XYZ file of C-alpha atoms in Angstrom:
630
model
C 0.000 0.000 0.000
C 1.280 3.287 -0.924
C 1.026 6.607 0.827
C 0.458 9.928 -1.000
C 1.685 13.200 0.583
C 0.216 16.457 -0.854
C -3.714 16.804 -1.403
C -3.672 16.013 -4.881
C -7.903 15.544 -4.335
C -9.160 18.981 -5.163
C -6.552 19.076 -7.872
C -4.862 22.529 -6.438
C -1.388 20.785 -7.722
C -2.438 20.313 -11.501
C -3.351 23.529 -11.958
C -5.753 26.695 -11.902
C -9.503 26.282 -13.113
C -10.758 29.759 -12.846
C -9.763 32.029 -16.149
C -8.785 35.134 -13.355
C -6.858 33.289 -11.526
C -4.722 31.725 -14.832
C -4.618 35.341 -16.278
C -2.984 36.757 -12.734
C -0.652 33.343 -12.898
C 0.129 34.149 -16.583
C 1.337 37.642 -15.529
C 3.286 36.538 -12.621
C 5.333 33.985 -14.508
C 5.766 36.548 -17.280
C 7.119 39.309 -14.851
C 9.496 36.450 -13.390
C 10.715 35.591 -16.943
C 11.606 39.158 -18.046
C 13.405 39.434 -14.305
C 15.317 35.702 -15.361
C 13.215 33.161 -13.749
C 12.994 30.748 -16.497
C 11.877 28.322 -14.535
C 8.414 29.724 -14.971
C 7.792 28.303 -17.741
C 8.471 24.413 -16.965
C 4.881 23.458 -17.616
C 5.460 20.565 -15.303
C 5.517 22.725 -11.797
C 2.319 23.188 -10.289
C 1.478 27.219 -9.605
C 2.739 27.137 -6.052
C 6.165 25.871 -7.158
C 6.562 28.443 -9.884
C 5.611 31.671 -7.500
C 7.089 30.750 -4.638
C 9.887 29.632 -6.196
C 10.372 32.773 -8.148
C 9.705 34.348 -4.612
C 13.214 32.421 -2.659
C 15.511 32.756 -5.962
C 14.249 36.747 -6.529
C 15.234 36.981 -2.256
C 18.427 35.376 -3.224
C 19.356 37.163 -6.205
C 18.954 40.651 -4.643
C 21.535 39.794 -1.990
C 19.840 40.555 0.601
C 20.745 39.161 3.962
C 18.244 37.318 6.053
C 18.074 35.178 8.813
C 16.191 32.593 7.712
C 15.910 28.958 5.626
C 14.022 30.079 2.509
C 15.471 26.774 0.839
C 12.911 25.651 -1.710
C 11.665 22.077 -2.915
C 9.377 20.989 -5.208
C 6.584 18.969 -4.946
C 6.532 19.436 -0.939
C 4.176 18.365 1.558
C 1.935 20.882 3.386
C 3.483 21.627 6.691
C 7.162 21.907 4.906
C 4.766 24.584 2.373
C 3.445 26.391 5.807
C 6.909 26.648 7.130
C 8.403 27.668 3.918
C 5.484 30.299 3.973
C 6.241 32.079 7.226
C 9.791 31.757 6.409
C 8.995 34.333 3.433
C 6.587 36.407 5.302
C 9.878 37.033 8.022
C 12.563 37.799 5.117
C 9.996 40.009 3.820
C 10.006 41.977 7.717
C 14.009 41.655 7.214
C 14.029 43.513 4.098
C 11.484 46.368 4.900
C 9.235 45.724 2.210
C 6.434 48.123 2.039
C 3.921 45.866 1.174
C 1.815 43.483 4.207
C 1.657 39.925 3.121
C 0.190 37.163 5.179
C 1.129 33.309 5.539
C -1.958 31.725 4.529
C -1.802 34.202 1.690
C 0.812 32.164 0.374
C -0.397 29.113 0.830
C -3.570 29.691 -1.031
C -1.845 31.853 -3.591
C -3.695 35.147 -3.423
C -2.359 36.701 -6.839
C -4.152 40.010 -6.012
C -1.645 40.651 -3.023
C 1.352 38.584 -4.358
C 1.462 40.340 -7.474
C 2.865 43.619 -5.898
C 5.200 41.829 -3.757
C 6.635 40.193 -6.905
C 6.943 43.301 -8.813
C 9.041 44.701 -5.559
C 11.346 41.954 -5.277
C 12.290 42.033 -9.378
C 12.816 45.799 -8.915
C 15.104 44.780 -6.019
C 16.897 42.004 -8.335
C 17.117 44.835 -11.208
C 18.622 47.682 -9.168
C 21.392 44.902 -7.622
C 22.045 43.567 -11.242
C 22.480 47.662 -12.376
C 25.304 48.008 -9.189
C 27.464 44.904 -9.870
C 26.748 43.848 -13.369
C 29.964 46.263 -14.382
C 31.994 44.037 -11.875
C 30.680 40.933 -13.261
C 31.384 42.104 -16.834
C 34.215 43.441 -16.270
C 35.835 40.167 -14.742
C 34.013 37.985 -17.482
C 36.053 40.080 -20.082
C 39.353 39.745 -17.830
C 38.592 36.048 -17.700
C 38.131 36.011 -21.737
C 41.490 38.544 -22.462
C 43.654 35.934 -20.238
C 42.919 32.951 -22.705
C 41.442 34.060 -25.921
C 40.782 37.231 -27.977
C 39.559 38.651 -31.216
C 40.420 38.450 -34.688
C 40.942 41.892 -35.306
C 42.506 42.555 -32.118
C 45.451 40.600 -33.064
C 48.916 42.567 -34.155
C 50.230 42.478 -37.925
C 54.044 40.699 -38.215
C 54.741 44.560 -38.539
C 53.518 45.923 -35.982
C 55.104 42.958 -33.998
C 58.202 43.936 -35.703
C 58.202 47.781 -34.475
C 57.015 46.711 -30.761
C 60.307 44.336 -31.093
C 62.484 46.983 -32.345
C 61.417 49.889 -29.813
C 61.770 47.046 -27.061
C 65.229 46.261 -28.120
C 66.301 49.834 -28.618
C 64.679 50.641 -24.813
C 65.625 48.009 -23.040
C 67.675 48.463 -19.784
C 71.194 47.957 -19.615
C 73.249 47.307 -16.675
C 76.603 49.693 -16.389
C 77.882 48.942 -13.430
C 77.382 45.695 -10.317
C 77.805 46.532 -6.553
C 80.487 45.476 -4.744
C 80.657 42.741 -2.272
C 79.909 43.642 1.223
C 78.169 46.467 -0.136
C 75.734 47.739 2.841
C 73.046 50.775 2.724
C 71.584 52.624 5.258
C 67.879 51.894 4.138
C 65.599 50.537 1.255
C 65.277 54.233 -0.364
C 69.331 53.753 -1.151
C 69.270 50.342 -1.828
C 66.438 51.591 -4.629
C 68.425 54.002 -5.553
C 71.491 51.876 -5.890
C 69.582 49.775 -7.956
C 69.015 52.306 -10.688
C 72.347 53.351 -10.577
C 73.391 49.873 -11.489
C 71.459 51.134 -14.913
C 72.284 54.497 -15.315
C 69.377 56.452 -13.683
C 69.213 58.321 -11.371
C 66.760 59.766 -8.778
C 67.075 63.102 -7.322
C 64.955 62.844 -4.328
C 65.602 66.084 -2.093
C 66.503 68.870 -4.945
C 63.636 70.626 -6.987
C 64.655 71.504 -9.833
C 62.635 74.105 -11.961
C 63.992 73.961 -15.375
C 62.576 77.248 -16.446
C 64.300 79.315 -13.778
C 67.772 77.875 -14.233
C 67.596 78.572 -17.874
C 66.784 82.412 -17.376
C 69.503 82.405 -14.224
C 71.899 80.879 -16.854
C 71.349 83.543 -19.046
C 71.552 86.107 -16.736
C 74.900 85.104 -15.008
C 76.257 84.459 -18.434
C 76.100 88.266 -19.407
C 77.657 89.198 -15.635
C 79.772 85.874 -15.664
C 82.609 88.463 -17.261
C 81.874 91.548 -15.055
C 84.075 92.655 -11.993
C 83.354 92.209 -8.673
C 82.069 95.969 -7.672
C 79.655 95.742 -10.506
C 78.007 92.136 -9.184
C 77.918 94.187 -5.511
C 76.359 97.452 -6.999
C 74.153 94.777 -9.020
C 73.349 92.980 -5.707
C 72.716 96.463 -3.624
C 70.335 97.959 -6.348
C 67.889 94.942 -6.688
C 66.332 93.009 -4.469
C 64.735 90.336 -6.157
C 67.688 89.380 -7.798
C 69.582 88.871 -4.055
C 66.463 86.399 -2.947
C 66.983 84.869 -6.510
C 70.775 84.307 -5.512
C 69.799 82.550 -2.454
C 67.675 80.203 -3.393
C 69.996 79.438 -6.354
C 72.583 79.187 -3.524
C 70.653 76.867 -1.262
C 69.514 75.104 -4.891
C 73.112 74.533 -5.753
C 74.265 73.634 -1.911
C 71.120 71.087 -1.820
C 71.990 69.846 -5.644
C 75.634 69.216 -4.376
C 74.589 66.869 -1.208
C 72.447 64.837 -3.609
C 75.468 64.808 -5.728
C 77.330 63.441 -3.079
C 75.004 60.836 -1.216
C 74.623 59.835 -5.072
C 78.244 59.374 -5.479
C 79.001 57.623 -2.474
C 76.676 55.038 -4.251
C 78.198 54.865 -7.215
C 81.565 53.779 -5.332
C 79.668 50.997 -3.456
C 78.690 49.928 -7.403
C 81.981 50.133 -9.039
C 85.126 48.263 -8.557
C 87.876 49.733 -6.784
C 85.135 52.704 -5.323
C 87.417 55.199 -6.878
C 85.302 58.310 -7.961
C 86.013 61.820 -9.586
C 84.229 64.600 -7.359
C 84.001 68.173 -7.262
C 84.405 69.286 -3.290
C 84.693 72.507 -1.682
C 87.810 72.508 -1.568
C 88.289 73.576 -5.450
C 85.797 76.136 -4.976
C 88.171 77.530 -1.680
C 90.740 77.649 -3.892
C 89.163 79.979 -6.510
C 88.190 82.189 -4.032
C 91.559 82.090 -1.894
C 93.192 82.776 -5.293
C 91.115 86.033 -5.892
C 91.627 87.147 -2.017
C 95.513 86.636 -3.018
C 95.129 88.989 -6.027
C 93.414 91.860 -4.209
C 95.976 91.463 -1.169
C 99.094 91.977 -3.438
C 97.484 94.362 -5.818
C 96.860 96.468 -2.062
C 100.566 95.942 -1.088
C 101.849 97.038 -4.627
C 100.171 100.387 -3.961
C 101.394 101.215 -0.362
C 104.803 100.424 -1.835
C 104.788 102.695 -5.021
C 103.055 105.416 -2.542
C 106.388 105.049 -0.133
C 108.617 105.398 -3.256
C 106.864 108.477 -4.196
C 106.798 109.817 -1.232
C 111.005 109.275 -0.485
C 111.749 111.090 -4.907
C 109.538 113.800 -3.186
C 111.302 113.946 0.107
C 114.593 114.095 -2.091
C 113.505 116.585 -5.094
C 111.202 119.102 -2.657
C 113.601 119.327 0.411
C 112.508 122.685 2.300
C 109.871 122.818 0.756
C 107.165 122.443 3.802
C 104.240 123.328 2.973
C 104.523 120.860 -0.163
C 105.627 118.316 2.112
C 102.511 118.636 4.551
C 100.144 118.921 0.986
C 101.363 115.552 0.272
C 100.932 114.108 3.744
C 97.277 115.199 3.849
C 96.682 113.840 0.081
C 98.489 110.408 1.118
C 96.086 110.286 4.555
C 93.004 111.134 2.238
C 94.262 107.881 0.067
C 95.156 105.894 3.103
C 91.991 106.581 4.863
C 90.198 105.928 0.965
C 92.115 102.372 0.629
C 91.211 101.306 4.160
C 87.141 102.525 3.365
C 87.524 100.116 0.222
C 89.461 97.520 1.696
C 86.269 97.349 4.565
C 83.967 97.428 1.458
C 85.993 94.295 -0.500
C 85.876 92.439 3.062
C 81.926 92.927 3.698
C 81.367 92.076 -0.232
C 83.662 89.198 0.232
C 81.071 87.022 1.089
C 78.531 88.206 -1.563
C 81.148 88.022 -3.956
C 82.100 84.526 -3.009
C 78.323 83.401 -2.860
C 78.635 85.028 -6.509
C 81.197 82.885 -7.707
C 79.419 79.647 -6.158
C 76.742 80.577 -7.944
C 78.314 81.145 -11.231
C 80.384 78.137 -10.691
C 76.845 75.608 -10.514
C 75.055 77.849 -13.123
C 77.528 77.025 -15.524
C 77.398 72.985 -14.355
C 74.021 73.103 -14.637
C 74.400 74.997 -18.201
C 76.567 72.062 -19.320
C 74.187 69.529 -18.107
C 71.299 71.448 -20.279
C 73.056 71.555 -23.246
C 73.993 67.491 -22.871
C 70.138 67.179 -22.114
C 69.092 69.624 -25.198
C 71.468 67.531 -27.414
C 69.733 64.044 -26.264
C 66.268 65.583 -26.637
C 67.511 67.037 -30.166
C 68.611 63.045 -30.807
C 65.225 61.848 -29.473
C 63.226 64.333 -31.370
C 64.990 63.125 -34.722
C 64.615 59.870 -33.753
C 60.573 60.532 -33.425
C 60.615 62.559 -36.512
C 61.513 59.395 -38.370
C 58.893 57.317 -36.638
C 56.258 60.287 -37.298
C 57.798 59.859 -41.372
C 56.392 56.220 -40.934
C 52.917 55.573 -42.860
C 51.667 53.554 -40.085
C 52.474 55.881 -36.891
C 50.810 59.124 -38.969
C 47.481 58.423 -37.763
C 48.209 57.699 -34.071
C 50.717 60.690 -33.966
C 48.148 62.708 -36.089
C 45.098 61.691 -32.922
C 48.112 62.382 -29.947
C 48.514 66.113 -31.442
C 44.699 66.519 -32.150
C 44.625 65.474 -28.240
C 47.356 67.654 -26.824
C 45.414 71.093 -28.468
C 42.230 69.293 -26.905
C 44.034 69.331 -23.597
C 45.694 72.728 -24.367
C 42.411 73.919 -25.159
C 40.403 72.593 -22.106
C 43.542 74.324 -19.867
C 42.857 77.820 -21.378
C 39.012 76.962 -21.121
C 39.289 76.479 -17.428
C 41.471 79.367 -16.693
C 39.093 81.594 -17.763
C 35.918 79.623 -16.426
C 37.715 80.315 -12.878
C 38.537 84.048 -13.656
C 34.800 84.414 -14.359
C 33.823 83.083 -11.648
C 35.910 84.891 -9.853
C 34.839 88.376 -11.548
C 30.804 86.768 -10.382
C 31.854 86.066 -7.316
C 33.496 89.568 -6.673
C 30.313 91.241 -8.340
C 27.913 88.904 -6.179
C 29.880 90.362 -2.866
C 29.624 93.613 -4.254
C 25.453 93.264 -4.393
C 25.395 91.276 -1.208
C 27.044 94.379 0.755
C 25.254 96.840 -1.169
C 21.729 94.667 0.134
C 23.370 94.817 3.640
C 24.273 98.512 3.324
C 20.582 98.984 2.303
C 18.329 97.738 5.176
C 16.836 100.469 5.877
C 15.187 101.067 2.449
C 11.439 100.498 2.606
C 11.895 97.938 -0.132
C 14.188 96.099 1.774
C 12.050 96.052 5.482
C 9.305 94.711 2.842
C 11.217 92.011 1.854
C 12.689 90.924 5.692
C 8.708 91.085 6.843
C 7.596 88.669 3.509
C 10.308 86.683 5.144
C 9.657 86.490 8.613
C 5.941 85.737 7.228
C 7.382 82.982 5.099
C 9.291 81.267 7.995
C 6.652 81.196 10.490
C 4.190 79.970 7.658
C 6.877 77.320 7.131
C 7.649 76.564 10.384
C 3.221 76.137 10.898
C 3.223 73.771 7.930
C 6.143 71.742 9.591
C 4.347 71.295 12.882
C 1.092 70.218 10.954
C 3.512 67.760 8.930
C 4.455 66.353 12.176
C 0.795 65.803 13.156
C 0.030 64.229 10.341
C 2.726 61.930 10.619
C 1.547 61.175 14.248
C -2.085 60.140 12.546
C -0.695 58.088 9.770
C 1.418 56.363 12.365
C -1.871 56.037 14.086
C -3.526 54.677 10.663
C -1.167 52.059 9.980
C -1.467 50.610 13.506
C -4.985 50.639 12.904
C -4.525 48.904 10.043
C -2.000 46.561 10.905
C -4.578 45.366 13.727
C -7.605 45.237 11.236
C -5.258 42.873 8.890
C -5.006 40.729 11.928
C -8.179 39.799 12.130
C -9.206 37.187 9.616
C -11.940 38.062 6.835
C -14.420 35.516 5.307
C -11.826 34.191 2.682
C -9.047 33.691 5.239
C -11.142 31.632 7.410
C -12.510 29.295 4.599
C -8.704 29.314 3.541
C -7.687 28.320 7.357
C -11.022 25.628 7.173
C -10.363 24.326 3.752
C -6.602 24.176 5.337
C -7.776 22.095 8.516
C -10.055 19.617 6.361
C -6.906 18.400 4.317
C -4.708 18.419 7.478
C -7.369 16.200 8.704
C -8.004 14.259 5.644
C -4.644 13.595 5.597
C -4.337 12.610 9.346
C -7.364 10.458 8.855
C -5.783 8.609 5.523
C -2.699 7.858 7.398
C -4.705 6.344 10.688
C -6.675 4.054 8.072
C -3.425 3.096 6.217
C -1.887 2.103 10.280
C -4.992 0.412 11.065
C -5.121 -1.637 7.882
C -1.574 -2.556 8.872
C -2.263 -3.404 12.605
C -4.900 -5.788 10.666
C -2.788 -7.259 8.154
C -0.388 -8.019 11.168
C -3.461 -9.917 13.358
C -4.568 -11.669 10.371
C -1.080 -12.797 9.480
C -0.052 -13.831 13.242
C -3.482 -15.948 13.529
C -2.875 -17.721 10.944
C 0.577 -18.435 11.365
C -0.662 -19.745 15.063
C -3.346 -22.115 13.220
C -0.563 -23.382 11.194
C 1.690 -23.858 13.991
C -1.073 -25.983 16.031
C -2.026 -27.986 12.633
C 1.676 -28.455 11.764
C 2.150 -30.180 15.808
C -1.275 -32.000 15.207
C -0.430 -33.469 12.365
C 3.396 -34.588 13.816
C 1.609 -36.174 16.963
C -0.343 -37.879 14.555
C 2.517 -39.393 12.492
C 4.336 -40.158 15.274
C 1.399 -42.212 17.573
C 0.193 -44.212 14.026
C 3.094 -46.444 14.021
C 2.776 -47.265 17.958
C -0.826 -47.430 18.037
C -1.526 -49.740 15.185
C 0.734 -52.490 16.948
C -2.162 -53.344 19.427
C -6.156 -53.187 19.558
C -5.550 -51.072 22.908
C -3.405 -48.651 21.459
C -5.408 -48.198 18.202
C -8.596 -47.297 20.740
C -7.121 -44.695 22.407
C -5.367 -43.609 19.020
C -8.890 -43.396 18.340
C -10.310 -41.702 20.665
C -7.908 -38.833 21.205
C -8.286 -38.380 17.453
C -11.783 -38.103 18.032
C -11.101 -35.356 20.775
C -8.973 -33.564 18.399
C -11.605 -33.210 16.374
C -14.036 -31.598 18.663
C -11.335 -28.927 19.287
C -11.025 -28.283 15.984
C -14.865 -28.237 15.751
C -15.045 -25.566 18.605
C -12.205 -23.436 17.270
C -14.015 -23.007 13.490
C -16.998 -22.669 15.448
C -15.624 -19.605 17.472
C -14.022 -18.166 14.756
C -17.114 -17.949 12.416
C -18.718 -16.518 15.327
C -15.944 -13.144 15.319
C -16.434 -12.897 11.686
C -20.408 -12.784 11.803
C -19.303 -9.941 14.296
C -17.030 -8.201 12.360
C -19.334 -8.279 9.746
C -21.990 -6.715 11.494
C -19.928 -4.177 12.715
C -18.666 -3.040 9.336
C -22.785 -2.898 8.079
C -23.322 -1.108 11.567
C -20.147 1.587 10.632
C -21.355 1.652 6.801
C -24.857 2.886 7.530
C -23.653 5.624 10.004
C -20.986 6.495 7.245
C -23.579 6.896 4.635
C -25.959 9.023 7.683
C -22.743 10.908 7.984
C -22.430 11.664 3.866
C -26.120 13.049 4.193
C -24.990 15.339 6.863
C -22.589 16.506 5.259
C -24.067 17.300 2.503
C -26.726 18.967 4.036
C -23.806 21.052 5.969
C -22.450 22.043 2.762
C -25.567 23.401 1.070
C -27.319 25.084 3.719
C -23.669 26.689 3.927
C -23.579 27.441 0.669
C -27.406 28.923 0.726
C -25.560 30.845 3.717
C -23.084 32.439 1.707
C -25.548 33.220 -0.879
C -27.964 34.494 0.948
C -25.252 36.903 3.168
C -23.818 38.341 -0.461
C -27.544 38.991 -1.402
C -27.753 40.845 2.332
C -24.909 42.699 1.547
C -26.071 44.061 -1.519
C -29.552 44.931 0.275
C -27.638 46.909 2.757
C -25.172 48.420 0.086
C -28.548 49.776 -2.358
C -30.101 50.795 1.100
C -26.785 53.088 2.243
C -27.160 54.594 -1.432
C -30.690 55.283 -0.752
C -30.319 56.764 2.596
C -27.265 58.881 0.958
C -29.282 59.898 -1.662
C -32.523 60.971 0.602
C -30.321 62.591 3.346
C -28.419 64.828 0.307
């Protein structure tokens, strides 16, 4: 005997009757297959399996989390439906939707309010596909580009050939290998050291403006040949150019550390750390060398003065007031060289500062030129790729781009000065308004104002009221949908009938089997008995037949035997004729029971008939009383 879960008896499983209710089906599973439910159209499911299973995948798919088992299964039984039901209605609560939906509304598939919920949940499965489907595309196309790719995305043998040559022609080379037991003091040199082992090099701590060394080139190359006064008169008349000298000072000081951390590098890279550098001490040397020059030139003088001075002594003797002439003139001069010996030793250090200066311009001068000649070299060398037919159009988009970008940089500078000319006229109205407050325009304007914000600040407070009594509504509400109407308590009835048909088909199916069992062990106890009867017998024959005694009382207990066997058949045709009129007794209430029922059934369904007629009467008597009241 075979057991049947599921109330296949009013045919709920093998689809809807009523033309409504397939129409509102139709446009569920249509709404599911545009969202990607295509599992909606397996004409197999029964209508509960395709909604509620477009219900769980739609909650999946919009990756929302909930707390709940809203695993799905087809073809389940009623109380794993009922679960699976209230397990929706929660992750609906979870995700705040908008919408009420009830258990049992579920269960008996209530299109009118499922339909809604549906169309929610899709919209929620639409706006998650719009935030990640650029992720998922994006890392399908990854996936694709890693293995395979198009026809026309793959590179001509010439095209291979130039990316060959420029990668040959760029490629790194290595010009020098550190030492062993080089050591550094941190990553940043060992980095550094790295790139020296290929010829670059990274200035980290120097900024250096291009622009501004060019013109200070050019300027210190017109007053590289000057004298020293004129660089101090220079220096005393213009300002700007003395803070220009400083930072090109601390520039040149700051270039000349990095020059020298940089070299100490290079000797941990080449191979007897030998290295050419430019200290200090050359520069001292220059400067002690011009000191010398002014020192002797000084001397010279005081000596050809004291020569002078002994001819006159010997030419002029007796001649006093000559004599004292000459000593005030040679005291004016004295006192004249000491005032410009004081000047040469304050200038000293501007002069020397100078020099420095002049010194690193003209280094950094030599390093422009060797950079102008390798970006003359590179520019030749990309003048004959631009001569190349296949680098015209590319070169041709890159220059159309660079005006673009020129363009959009002049376009923005002048966006921002206009805004800034707006923002200087809207400041300019602004105080002229706040200058103006007393103007009976003005005090007009402040009371419409004043009238405004305490009209807005009214309508705010009757917001808030009205929120209060919508709150108010919706609990109202809330507790009205709690109460069961009509249709939900037929639902809940028809509900309890199968429960209890199907209670009642499994008790019959246990009792049948409690029967079968009975049967089965009283028989199996007649055969026992019969099966011992029959060995007594066939084991007394032999011994019994020996002797007229014996066969007697062979006789006669056989004859007993008998009798018992008698009495038993007798007894047990008595419990059938019982059992028999016990299953007329149970058939005749059954059929009393049918009539009931029946008459249950109609005299509900005159009931419900009869109430719907009622309810029209008191619907046309409401319009009537309307009607005579207006």
């Amino acid at each position: 005997m075979s057991f049947q879960f599921g109330g296949k008896k009013k045919g709920k499983d093998e689809g809807e009757k009523e033309p409504e209710r397939i129409l509102k089906l139709k446009e569920c599973c249509d709404m599911l297959l545009a969202a990607g439910y295509f599992r909606a159209r397996i004409s197999s499911l029964s209508p509960f399996d395709k909604v509620v299973g477009g219900m769980c995948w739609a909650i999946t798919a919009s990756g929302a989390s909930v707390s709940v088992d809203i695993l799905f299964q087809e073809n389940s039984t009623i109380g794993q439906r009922i679960k699976l039901s209230e397990n929706l209605v929660k992750a609906l609560l979870q995700m705040k939707c908008p919408l009420p939906l009830q258990s049992h509304q579920i269960q008996g598939l209530d299109y009118d309010n499922l339909f809604p919920i549906l169309q929610w949940l899709v919209r929620k499965v639409l706006e998650t596909r719009r935030l990640t489907g650029d992720l998922v595309r994006a890392l399908s196309v990854s996936q694709f580009d890693k293995t395979y790719s198009f026809p026309g995305e793959k590179l001509s043998d010439e095209a291979r050939e130039f990316v060959g040559h420029v990668q040959d022609n760029y490629k790194p080379s290595r010009v020098a290998k550190q030492r062993e037991g080089a050591t550094f003091d941190n990553e940043n040199a060992r980095v550094e050291a790295t790139l020296l082992e290929y010829g670059e090099k990274l200035y980290g701590s120097v900024v250096y403006d291009e622009e501004k060394e060019d013109k200070r080139a050019e300027k210190n190359r017109g007053r590289s040949g000057g004298k020293i006064a004129a660089g101090a008169k220079m220096l005393e008349g213009d300002n700007a150019q003395d803070k220009d000298a400083a930072a090109a000072a601390a520039l040149a000081q700051a270039r000349e550390e990095e020059e020298k951390r940089l070299d100490l590098l290079a000797q941990q890279l080449s191979e007897d750390g030998a290295a050419v550098n430019v200290t200090g001490s050359s520069v001292g040397k220059i400067i002690t060398m011009q000191a010398n020059e002014i020192q002797k030139a000084a001397a010279d003088y005081e000596e050809e003065m004291k020569k002078q001075a002994l001819e006159g002594d010997d030419a002029a003797f007796g001649k006093r007031g000559e004599e004292q002439a000459f000593c005030r003139q040679k005291e004016a001069l004295e006192r004249k060289v000491q005032a410009e010996q004081q000047l040469v030793e304050k200038k000293r250090g501007e002069w020397d500062a100078l020099q420095a200066r002049v010194d690193e311009l003209r280094a950094a001068a030599a390093k422009k030129n060797a950079y102008m000649q390798r970006i003359v070299q590179e520019t030749a060398k990309l003048e004959a790729i631009e001569q190349n037919a296949e680098n015209k159009d590319v070169l041709g988009k890159l220059k159309a781009l660079v005006l673009l970008n020129e363009s959009l940089k002049s376009q923005e500078e002048q966006f921002k000065k206009s805004c800034v000319e707006q923002r200087a006229k809207l400041l300019a109205m602004m105080k002229e308004l706040e200058d103006g407050e007393n103007d009976e325009e003005t005090q007009r304007m402040m009371e419409i104002e004043k009238i405004y914000n305490t009209d807005m600040a009214k309508m705010a407070k009757l917001r808030q009221v009205l929120a209060k009594k919508n709150q108010e509504i919706a609990k109202v509400t809330r507790a009205m949908d709690d109460i069961p109407t009509r249709a939900e308590l037929l639902q809940y009835e028809r509900r309890f009938v199968e429960l209890y048909e199907l209670v009642q088909d499994k008790l019959t199916e246990t009792r049948k089997y409690y029967e079968f069992y009975n049967t089965l062990n009283d028989v199996y106890k007649y055969m026992s008995n019969e099966e011992s009867l029959l060995n007594s017998i066939n084991d007394g024959f032999p011994k019994a037949i020996k002797s007229k005694t014996g066969t007697s009382s062979f006789l006669e207990s056989f004859k007993g035997i008998l009798a018992n066997v008698e009495t038993n058949k007798e007894h047990a045709k008595k419990e059938c004729d019982n059992e028999e009129l016990m299953r007329d007794t149970l058939q005749q209430k059954y059929s009393s029971l049918l009539d009931r029922q029946r008459k249950y059934f109609k005299a509900v369904k005159e009931n419900q008939e009869e109430c719907i007629k009622n309810e029209k009467l008191q619907a046309t008597l409401d319009r009537m009383m309307a009607a005579q009241g207006s």
